mmCIF file with all atom_site columns, C-alpha atoms in Angstrom:
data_model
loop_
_atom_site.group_PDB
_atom_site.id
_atom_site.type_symbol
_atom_site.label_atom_id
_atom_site.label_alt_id
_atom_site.label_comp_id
_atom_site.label_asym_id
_atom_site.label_entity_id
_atom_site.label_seq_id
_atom_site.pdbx_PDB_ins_code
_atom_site.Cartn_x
_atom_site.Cartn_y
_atom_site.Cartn_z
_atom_site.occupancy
_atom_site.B_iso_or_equiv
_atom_site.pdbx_formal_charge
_atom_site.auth_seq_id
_atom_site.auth_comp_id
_atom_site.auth_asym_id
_atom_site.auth_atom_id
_atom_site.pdbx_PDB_model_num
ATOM 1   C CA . UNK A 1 1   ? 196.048 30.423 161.268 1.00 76.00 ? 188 UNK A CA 1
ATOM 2   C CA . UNK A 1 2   ? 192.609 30.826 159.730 1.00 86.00 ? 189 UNK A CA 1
ATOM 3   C CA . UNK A 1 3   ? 192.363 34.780 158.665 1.00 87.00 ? 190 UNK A CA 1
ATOM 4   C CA . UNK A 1 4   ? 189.372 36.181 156.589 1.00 91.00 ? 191 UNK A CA 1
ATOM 5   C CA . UNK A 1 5   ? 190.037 39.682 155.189 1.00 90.00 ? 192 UNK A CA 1
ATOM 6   C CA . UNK A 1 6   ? 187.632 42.069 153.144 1.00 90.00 ? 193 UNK A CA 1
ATOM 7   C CA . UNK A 1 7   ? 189.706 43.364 150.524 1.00 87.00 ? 194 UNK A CA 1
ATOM 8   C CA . UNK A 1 8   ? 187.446 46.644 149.589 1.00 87.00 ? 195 UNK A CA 1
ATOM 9   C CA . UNK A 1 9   ? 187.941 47.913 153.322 1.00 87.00 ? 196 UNK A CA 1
ATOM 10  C CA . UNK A 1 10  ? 190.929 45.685 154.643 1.00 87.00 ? 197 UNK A CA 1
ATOM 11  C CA . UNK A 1 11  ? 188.677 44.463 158.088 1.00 89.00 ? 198 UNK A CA 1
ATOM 12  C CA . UNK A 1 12  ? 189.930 41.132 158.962 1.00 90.00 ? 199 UNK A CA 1
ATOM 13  C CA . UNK A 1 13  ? 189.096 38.127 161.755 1.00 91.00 ? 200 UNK A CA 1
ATOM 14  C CA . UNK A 1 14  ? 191.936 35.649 162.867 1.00 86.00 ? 201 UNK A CA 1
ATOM 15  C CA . UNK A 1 15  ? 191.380 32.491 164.506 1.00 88.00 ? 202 UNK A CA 1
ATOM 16  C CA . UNK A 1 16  ? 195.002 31.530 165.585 1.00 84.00 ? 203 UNK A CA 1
ATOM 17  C CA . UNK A 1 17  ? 195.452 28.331 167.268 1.00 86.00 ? 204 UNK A CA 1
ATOM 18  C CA . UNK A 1 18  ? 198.800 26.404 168.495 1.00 87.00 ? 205 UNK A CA 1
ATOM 19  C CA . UNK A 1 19  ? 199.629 22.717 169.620 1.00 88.00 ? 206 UNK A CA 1
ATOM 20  C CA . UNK A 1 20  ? 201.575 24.381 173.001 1.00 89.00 ? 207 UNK A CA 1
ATOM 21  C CA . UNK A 1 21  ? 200.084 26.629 175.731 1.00 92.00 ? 208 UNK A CA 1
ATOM 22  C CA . UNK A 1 22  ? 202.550 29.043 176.500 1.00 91.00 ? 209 UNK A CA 1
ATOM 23  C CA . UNK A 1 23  ? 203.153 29.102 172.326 1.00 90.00 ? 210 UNK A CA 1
ATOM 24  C CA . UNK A 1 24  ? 199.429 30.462 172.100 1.00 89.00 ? 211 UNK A CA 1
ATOM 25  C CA . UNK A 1 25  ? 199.677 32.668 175.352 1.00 92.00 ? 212 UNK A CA 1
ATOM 26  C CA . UNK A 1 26  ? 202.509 34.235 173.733 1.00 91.00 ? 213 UNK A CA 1
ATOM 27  C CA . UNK A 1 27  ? 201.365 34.774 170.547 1.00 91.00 ? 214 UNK A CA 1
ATOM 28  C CA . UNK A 1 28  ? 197.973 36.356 172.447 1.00 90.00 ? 215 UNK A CA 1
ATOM 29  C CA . UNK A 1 29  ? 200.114 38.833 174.474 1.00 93.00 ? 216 UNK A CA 1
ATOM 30  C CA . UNK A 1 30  ? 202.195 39.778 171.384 1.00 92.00 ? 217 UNK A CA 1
ATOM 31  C CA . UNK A 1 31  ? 199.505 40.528 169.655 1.00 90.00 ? 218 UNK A CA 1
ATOM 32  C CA . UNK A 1 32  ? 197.529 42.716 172.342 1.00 92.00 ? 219 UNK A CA 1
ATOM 33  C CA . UNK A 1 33  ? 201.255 44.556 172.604 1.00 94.00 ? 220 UNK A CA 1
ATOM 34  C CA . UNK A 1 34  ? 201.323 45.046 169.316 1.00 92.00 ? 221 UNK A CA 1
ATOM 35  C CA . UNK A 1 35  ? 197.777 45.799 167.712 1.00 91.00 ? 222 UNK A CA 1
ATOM 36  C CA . UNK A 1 36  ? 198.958 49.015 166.241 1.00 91.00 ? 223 UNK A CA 1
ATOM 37  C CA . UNK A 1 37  ? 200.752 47.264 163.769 1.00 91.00 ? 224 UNK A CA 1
ATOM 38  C CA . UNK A 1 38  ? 197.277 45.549 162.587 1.00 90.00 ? 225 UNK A CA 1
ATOM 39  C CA . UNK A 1 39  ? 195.970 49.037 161.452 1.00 88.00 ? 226 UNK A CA 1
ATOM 40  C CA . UNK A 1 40  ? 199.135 49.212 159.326 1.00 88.00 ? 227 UNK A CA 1
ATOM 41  C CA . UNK A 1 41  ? 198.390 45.820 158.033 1.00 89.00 ? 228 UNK A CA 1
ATOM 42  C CA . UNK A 1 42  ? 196.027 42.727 158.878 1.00 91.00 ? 229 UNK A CA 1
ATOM 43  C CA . UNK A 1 43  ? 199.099 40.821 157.789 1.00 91.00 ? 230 UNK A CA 1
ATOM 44  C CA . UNK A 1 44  ? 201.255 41.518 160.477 1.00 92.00 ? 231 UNK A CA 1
ATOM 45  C CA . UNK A 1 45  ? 199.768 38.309 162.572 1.00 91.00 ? 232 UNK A CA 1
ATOM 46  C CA . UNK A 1 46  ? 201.840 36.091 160.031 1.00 91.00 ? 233 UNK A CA 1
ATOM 47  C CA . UNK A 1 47  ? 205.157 38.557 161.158 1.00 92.00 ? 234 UNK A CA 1
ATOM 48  C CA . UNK A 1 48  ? 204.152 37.722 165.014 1.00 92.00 ? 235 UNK A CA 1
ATOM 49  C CA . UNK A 1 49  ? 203.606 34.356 164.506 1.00 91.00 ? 236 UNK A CA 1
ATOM 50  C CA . UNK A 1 50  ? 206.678 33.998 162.516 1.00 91.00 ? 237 UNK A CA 1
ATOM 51  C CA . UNK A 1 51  ? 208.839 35.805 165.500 1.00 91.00 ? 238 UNK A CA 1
ATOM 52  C CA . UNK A 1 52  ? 207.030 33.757 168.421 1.00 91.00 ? 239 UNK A CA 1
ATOM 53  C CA . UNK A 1 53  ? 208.550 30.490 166.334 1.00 90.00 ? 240 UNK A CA 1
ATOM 54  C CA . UNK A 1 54  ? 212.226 32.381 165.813 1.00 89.00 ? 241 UNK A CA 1
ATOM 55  C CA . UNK A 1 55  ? 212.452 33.280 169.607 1.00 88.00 ? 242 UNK A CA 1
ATOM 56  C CA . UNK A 1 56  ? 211.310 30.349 170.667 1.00 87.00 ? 243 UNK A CA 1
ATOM 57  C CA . UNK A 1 57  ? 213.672 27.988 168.277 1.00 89.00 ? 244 UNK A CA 1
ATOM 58  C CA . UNK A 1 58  ? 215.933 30.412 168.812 1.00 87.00 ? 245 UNK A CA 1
ATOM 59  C CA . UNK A 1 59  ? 216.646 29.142 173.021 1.00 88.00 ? 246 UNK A CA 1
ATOM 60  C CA . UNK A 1 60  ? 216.369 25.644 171.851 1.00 88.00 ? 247 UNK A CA 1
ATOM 61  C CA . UNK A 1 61  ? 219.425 26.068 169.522 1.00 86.00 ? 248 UNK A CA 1
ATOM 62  C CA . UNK A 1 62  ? 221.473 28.010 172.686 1.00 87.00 ? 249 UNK A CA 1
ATOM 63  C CA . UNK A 1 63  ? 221.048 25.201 174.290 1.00 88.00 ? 250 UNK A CA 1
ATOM 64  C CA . UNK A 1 64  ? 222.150 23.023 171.934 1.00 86.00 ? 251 UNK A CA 1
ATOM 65  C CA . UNK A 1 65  ? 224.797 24.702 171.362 1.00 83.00 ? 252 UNK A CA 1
ATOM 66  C CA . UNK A 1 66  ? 225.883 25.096 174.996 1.00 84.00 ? 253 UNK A CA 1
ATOM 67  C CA . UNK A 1 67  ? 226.290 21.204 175.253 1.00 84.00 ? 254 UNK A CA 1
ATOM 68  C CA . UNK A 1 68  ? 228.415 21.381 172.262 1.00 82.00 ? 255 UNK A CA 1
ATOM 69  C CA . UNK A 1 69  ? 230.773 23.755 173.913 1.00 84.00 ? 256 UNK A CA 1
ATOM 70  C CA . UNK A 1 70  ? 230.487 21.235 177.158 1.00 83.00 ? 257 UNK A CA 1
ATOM 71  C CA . UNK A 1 71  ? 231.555 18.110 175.268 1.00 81.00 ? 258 UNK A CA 1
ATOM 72  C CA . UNK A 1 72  ? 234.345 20.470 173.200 1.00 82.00 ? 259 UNK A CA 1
ATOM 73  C CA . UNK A 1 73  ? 235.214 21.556 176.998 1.00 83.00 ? 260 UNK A CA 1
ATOM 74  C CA . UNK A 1 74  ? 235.655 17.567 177.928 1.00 80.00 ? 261 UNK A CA 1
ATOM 75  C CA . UNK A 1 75  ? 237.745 16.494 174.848 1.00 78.00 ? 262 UNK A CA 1
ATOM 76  C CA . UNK A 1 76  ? 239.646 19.544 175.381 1.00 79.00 ? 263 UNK A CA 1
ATOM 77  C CA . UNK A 1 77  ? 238.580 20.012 171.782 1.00 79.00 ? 264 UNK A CA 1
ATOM 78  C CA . UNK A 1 78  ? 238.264 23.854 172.073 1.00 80.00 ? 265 UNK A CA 1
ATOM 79  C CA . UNK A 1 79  ? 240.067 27.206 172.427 1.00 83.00 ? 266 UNK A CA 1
ATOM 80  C CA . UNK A 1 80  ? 240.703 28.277 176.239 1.00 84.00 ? 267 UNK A CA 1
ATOM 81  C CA . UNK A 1 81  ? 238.483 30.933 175.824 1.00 83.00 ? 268 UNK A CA 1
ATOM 82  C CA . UNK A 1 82  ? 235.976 29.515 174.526 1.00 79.00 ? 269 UNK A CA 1
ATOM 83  C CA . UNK A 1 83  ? 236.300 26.602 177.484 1.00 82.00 ? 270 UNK A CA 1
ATOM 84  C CA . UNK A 1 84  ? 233.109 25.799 179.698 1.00 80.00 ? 271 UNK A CA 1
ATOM 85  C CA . UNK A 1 85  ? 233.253 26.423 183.335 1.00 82.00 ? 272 UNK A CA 1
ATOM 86  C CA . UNK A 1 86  ? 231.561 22.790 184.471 1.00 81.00 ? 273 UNK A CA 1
ATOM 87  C CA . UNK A 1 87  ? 230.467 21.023 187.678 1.00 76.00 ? 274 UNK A CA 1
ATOM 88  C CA . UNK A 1 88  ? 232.399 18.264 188.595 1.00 81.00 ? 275 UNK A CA 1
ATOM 89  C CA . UNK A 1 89  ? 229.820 16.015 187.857 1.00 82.00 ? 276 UNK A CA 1
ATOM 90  C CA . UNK A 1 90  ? 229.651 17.224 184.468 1.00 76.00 ? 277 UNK A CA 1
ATOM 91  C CA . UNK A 1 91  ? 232.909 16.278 183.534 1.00 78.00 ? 278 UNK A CA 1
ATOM 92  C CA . UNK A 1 92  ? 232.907 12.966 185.497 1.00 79.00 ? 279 UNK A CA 1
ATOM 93  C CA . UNK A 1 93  ? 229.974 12.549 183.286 1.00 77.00 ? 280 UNK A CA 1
ATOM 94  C CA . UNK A 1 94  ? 231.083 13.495 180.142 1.00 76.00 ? 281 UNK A CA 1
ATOM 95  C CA . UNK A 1 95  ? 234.473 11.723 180.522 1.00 76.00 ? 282 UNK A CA 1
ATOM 96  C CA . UNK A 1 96  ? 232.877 8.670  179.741 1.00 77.00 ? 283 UNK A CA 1
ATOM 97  C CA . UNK A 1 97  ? 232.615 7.638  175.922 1.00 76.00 ? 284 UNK A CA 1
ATOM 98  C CA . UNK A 1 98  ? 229.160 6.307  175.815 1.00 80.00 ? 285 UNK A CA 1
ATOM 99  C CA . UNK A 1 99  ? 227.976 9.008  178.026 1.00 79.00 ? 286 UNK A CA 1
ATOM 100 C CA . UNK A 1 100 ? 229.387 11.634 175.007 1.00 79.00 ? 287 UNK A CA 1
ATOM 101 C CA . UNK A 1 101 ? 228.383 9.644  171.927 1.00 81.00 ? 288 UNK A CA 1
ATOM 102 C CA . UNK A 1 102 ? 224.794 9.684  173.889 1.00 84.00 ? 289 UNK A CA 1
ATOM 103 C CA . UNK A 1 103 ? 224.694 13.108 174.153 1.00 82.00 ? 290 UNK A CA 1
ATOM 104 C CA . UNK A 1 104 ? 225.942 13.859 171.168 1.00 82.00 ? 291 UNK A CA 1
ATOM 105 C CA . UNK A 1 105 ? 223.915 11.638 169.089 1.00 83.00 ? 292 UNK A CA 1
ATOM 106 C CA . UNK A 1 106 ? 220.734 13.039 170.636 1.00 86.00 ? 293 UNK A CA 1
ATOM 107 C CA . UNK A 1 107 ? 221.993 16.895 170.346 1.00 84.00 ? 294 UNK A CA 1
ATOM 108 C CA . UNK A 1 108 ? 222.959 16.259 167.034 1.00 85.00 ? 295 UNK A CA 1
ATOM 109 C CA . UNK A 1 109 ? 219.590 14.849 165.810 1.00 88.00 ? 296 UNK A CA 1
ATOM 110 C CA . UNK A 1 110 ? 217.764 17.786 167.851 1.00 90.00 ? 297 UNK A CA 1
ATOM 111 C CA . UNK A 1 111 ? 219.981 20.334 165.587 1.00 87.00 ? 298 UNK A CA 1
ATOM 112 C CA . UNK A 1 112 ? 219.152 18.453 162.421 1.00 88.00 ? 299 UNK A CA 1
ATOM 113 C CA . UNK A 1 113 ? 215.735 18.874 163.478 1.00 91.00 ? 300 UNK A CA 1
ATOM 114 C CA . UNK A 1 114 ? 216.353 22.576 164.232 1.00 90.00 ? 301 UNK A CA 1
ATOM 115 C CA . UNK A 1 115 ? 217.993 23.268 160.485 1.00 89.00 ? 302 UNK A CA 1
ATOM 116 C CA . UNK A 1 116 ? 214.618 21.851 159.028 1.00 91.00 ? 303 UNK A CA 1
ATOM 117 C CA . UNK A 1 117 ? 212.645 23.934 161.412 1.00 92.00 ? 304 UNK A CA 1
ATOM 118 C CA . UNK A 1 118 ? 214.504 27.083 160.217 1.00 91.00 ? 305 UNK A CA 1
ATOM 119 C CA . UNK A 1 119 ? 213.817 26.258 157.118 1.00 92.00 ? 306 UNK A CA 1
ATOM 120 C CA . UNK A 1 120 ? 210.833 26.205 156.948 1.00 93.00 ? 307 UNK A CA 1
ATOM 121 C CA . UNK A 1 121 ? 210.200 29.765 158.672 1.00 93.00 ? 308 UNK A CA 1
ATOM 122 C CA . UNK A 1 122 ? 212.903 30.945 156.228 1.00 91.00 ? 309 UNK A CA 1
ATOM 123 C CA . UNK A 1 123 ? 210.112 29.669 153.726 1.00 93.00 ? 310 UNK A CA 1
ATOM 124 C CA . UNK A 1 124 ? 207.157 30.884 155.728 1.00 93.00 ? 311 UNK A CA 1
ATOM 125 C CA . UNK A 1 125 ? 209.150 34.658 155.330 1.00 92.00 ? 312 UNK A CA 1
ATOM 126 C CA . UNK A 1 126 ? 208.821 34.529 151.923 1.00 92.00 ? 313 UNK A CA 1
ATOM 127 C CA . UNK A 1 127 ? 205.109 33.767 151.941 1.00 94.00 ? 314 UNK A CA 1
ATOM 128 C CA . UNK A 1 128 ? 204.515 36.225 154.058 1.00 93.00 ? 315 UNK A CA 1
ATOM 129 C CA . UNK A 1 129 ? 206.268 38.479 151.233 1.00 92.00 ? 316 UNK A CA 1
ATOM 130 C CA . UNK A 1 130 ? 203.808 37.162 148.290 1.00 94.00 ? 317 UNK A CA 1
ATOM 131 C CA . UNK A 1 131 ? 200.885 37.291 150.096 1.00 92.00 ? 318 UNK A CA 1
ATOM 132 C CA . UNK A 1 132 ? 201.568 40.711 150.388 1.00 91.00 ? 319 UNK A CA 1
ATOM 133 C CA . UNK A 1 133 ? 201.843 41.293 146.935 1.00 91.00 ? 320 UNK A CA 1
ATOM 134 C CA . UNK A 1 134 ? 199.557 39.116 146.062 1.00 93.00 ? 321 UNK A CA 1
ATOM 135 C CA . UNK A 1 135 ? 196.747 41.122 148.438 1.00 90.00 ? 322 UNK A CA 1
ATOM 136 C CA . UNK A 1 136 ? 197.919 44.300 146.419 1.00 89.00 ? 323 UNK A CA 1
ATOM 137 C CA . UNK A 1 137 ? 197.553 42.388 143.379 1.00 92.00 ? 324 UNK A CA 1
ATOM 138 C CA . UNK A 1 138 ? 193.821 41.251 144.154 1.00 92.00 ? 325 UNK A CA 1
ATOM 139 C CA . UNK A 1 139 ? 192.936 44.385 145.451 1.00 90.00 ? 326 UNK A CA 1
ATOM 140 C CA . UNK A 1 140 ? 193.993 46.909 142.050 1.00 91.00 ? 327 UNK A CA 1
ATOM 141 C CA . UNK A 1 141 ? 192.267 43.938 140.264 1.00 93.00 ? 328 UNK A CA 1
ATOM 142 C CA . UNK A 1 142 ? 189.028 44.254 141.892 1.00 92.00 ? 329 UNK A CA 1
ATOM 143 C CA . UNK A 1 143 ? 189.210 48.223 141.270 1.00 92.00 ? 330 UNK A CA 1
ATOM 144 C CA . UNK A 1 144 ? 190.594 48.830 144.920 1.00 90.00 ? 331 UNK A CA 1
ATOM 145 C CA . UNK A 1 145 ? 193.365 51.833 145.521 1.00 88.00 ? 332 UNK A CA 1
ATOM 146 C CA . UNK A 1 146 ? 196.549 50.685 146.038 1.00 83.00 ? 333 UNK A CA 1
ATOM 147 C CA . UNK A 1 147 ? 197.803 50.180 150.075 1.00 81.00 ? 334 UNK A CA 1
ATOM 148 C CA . UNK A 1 148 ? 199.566 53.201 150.944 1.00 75.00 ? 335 UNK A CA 1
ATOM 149 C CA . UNK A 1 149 ? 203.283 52.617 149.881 1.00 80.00 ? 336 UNK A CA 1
ATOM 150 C CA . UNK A 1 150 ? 204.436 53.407 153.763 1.00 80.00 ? 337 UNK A CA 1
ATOM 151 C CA . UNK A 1 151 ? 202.052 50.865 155.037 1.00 83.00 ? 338 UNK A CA 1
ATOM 152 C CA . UNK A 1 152 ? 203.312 48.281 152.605 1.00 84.00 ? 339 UNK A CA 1
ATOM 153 C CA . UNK A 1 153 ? 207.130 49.120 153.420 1.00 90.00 ? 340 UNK A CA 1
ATOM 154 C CA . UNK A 1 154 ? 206.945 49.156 156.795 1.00 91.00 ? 341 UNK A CA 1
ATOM 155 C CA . UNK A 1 155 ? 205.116 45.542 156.647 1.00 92.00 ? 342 UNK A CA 1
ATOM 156 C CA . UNK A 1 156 ? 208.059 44.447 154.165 1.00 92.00 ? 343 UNK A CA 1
ATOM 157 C CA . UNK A 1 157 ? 211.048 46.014 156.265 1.00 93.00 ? 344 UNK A CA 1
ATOM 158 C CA . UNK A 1 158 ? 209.477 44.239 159.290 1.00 92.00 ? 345 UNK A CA 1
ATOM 159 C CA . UNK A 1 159 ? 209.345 40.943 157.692 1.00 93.00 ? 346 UNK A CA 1
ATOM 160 C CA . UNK A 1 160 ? 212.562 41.132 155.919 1.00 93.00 ? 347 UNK A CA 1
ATOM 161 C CA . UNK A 1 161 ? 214.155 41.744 159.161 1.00 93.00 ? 348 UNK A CA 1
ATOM 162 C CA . UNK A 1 162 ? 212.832 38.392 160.965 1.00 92.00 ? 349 UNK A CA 1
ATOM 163 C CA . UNK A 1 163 ? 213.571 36.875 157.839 1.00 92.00 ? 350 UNK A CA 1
ATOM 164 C CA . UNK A 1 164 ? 217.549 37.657 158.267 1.00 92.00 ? 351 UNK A CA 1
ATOM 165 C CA . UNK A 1 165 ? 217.244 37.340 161.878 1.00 90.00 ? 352 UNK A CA 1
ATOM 166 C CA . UNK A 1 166 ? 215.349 33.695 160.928 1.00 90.00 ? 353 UNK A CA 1
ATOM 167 C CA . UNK A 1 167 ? 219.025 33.123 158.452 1.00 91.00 ? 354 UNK A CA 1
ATOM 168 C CA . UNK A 1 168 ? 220.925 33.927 161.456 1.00 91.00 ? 355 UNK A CA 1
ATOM 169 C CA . UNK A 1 169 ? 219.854 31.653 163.367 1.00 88.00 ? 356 UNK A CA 1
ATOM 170 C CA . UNK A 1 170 ? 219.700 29.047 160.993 1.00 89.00 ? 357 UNK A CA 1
ATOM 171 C CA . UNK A 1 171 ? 223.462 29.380 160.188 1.00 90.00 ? 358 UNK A CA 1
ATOM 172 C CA . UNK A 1 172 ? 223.780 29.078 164.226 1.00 86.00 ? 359 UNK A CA 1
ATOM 173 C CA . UNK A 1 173 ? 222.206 26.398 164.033 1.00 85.00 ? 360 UNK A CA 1
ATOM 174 C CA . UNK A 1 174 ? 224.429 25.216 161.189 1.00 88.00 ? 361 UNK A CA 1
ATOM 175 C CA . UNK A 1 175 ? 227.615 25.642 162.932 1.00 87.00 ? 362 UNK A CA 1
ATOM 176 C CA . UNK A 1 176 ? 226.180 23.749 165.840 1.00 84.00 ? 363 UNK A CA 1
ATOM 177 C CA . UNK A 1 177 ? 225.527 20.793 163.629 1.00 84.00 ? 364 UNK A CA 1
ATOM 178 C CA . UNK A 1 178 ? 229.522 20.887 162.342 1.00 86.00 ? 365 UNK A CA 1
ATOM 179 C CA . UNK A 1 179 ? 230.871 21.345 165.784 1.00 84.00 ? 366 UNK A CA 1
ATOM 180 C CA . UNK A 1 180 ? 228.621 17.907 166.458 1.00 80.00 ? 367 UNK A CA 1
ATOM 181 C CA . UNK A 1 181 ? 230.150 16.435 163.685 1.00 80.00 ? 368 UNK A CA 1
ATOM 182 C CA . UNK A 1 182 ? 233.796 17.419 164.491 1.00 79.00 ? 369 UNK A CA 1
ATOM 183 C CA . UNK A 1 183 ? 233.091 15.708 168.259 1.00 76.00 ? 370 UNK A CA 1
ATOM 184 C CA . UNK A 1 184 ? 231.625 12.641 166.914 1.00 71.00 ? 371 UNK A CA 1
ATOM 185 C CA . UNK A 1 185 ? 234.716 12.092 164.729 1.00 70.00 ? 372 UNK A CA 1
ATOM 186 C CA . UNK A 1 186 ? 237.072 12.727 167.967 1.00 65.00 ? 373 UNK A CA 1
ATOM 187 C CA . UNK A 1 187 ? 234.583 11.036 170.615 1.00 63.00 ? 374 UNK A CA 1
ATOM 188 C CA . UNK A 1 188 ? 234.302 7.802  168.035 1.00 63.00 ? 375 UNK A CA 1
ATOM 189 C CA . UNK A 1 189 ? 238.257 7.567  167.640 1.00 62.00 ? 376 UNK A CA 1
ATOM 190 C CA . UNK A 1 190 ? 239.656 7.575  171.721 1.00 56.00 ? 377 UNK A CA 1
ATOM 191 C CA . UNK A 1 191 ? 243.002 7.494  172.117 1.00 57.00 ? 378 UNK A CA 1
ATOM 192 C CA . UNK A 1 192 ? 244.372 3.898  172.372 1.00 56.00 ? 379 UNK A CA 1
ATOM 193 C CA . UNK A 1 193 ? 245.599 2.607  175.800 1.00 53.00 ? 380 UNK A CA 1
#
């Protein structure tokens, strides 16, 4: 994100780019949906960029965590409700040990990846936050009237909330990574026969 804002009368241009197509499309249609918010603040492209990466992490951990609950489902390594309805195949599959130290060793480094990810937008929340306060801060020092306080709360309350939705998912994550750990430890030790 390249953004360049005139403090005296708060007009801004983006150029936003991203590495992944349907990353940038999304961000592009978020943004149309959502221009209102720019009158409120220019800053609210950060908050839509930072929600496009939360959603978007966000399925990659589900499905993380779904094989977790498959492998817990073939070690029998889980409460009955919380068992995994599988194909056949699946559990053929998964009843081999190299097949679930595979699986798990890949899932696991995917959610270690994942934690880092997380955070890192935790981070990217809290610059969103000082840049806030530090565009307030230029703007009373260059003789500018403060940003209307609604503006600025409703820019806040907005980020705060993808920030603890951004925690959430993190601790998600989190769990994931010590149900991973918990399967290595019974995948690693099979039963002697």
């Amino acid at each position: 994100v390249m953004m360049k804002l005139d403090l005296s009368s708060m007009n801004y241009v983006y150029f936003i780019t991203a590495a992944d197509e349907e990353v940038a499309q999304n961000l592009h249609k978020r943004i149309a949906k959502n221009s209102s918010l720019l009158t409120i603040s220019p800053l609210f492209a950060l908050t839509f960029i930072l929600e496009e990466r939360v959603t978007g992490y966000w399925t990659d951990s589900e499905v993380l965590r779904a094989e977790v609950n498959e492998i817990e489902t073939a070690t029998g390594m889980v409460r009955p409700s919380w068992r995994k309805r599988m194909l056949p195949e699946a559990m053929e599959r998964l009843a081999d040990f190299n097949s679930q130290l595979e699986q798990l060793h890949a899932a696991h480094a995917e959610l270690c990846h994942l934690q880092t990810v997380f955070e890192y937008l935790v981070d990217f929340s809290h610059f969103c936050v000082e840049t806030s306060e530090y565009l307030e801060h230029l703007r009373l020092q260059l003789g500018f009237p403060h940003i209307l306080k609604h503006k600025s709360l409703k820019y806040l309350e907005h980020v705060n909330f993808i920030a603890s939705r951004t925690r959430y998912v993190q601790c998600r994550a989190q769990e994931g990574v010590d149900r991973f750990k918990t399967q290595v430890n019974v995948v690693s030790s099979p039963p002697a026969g």
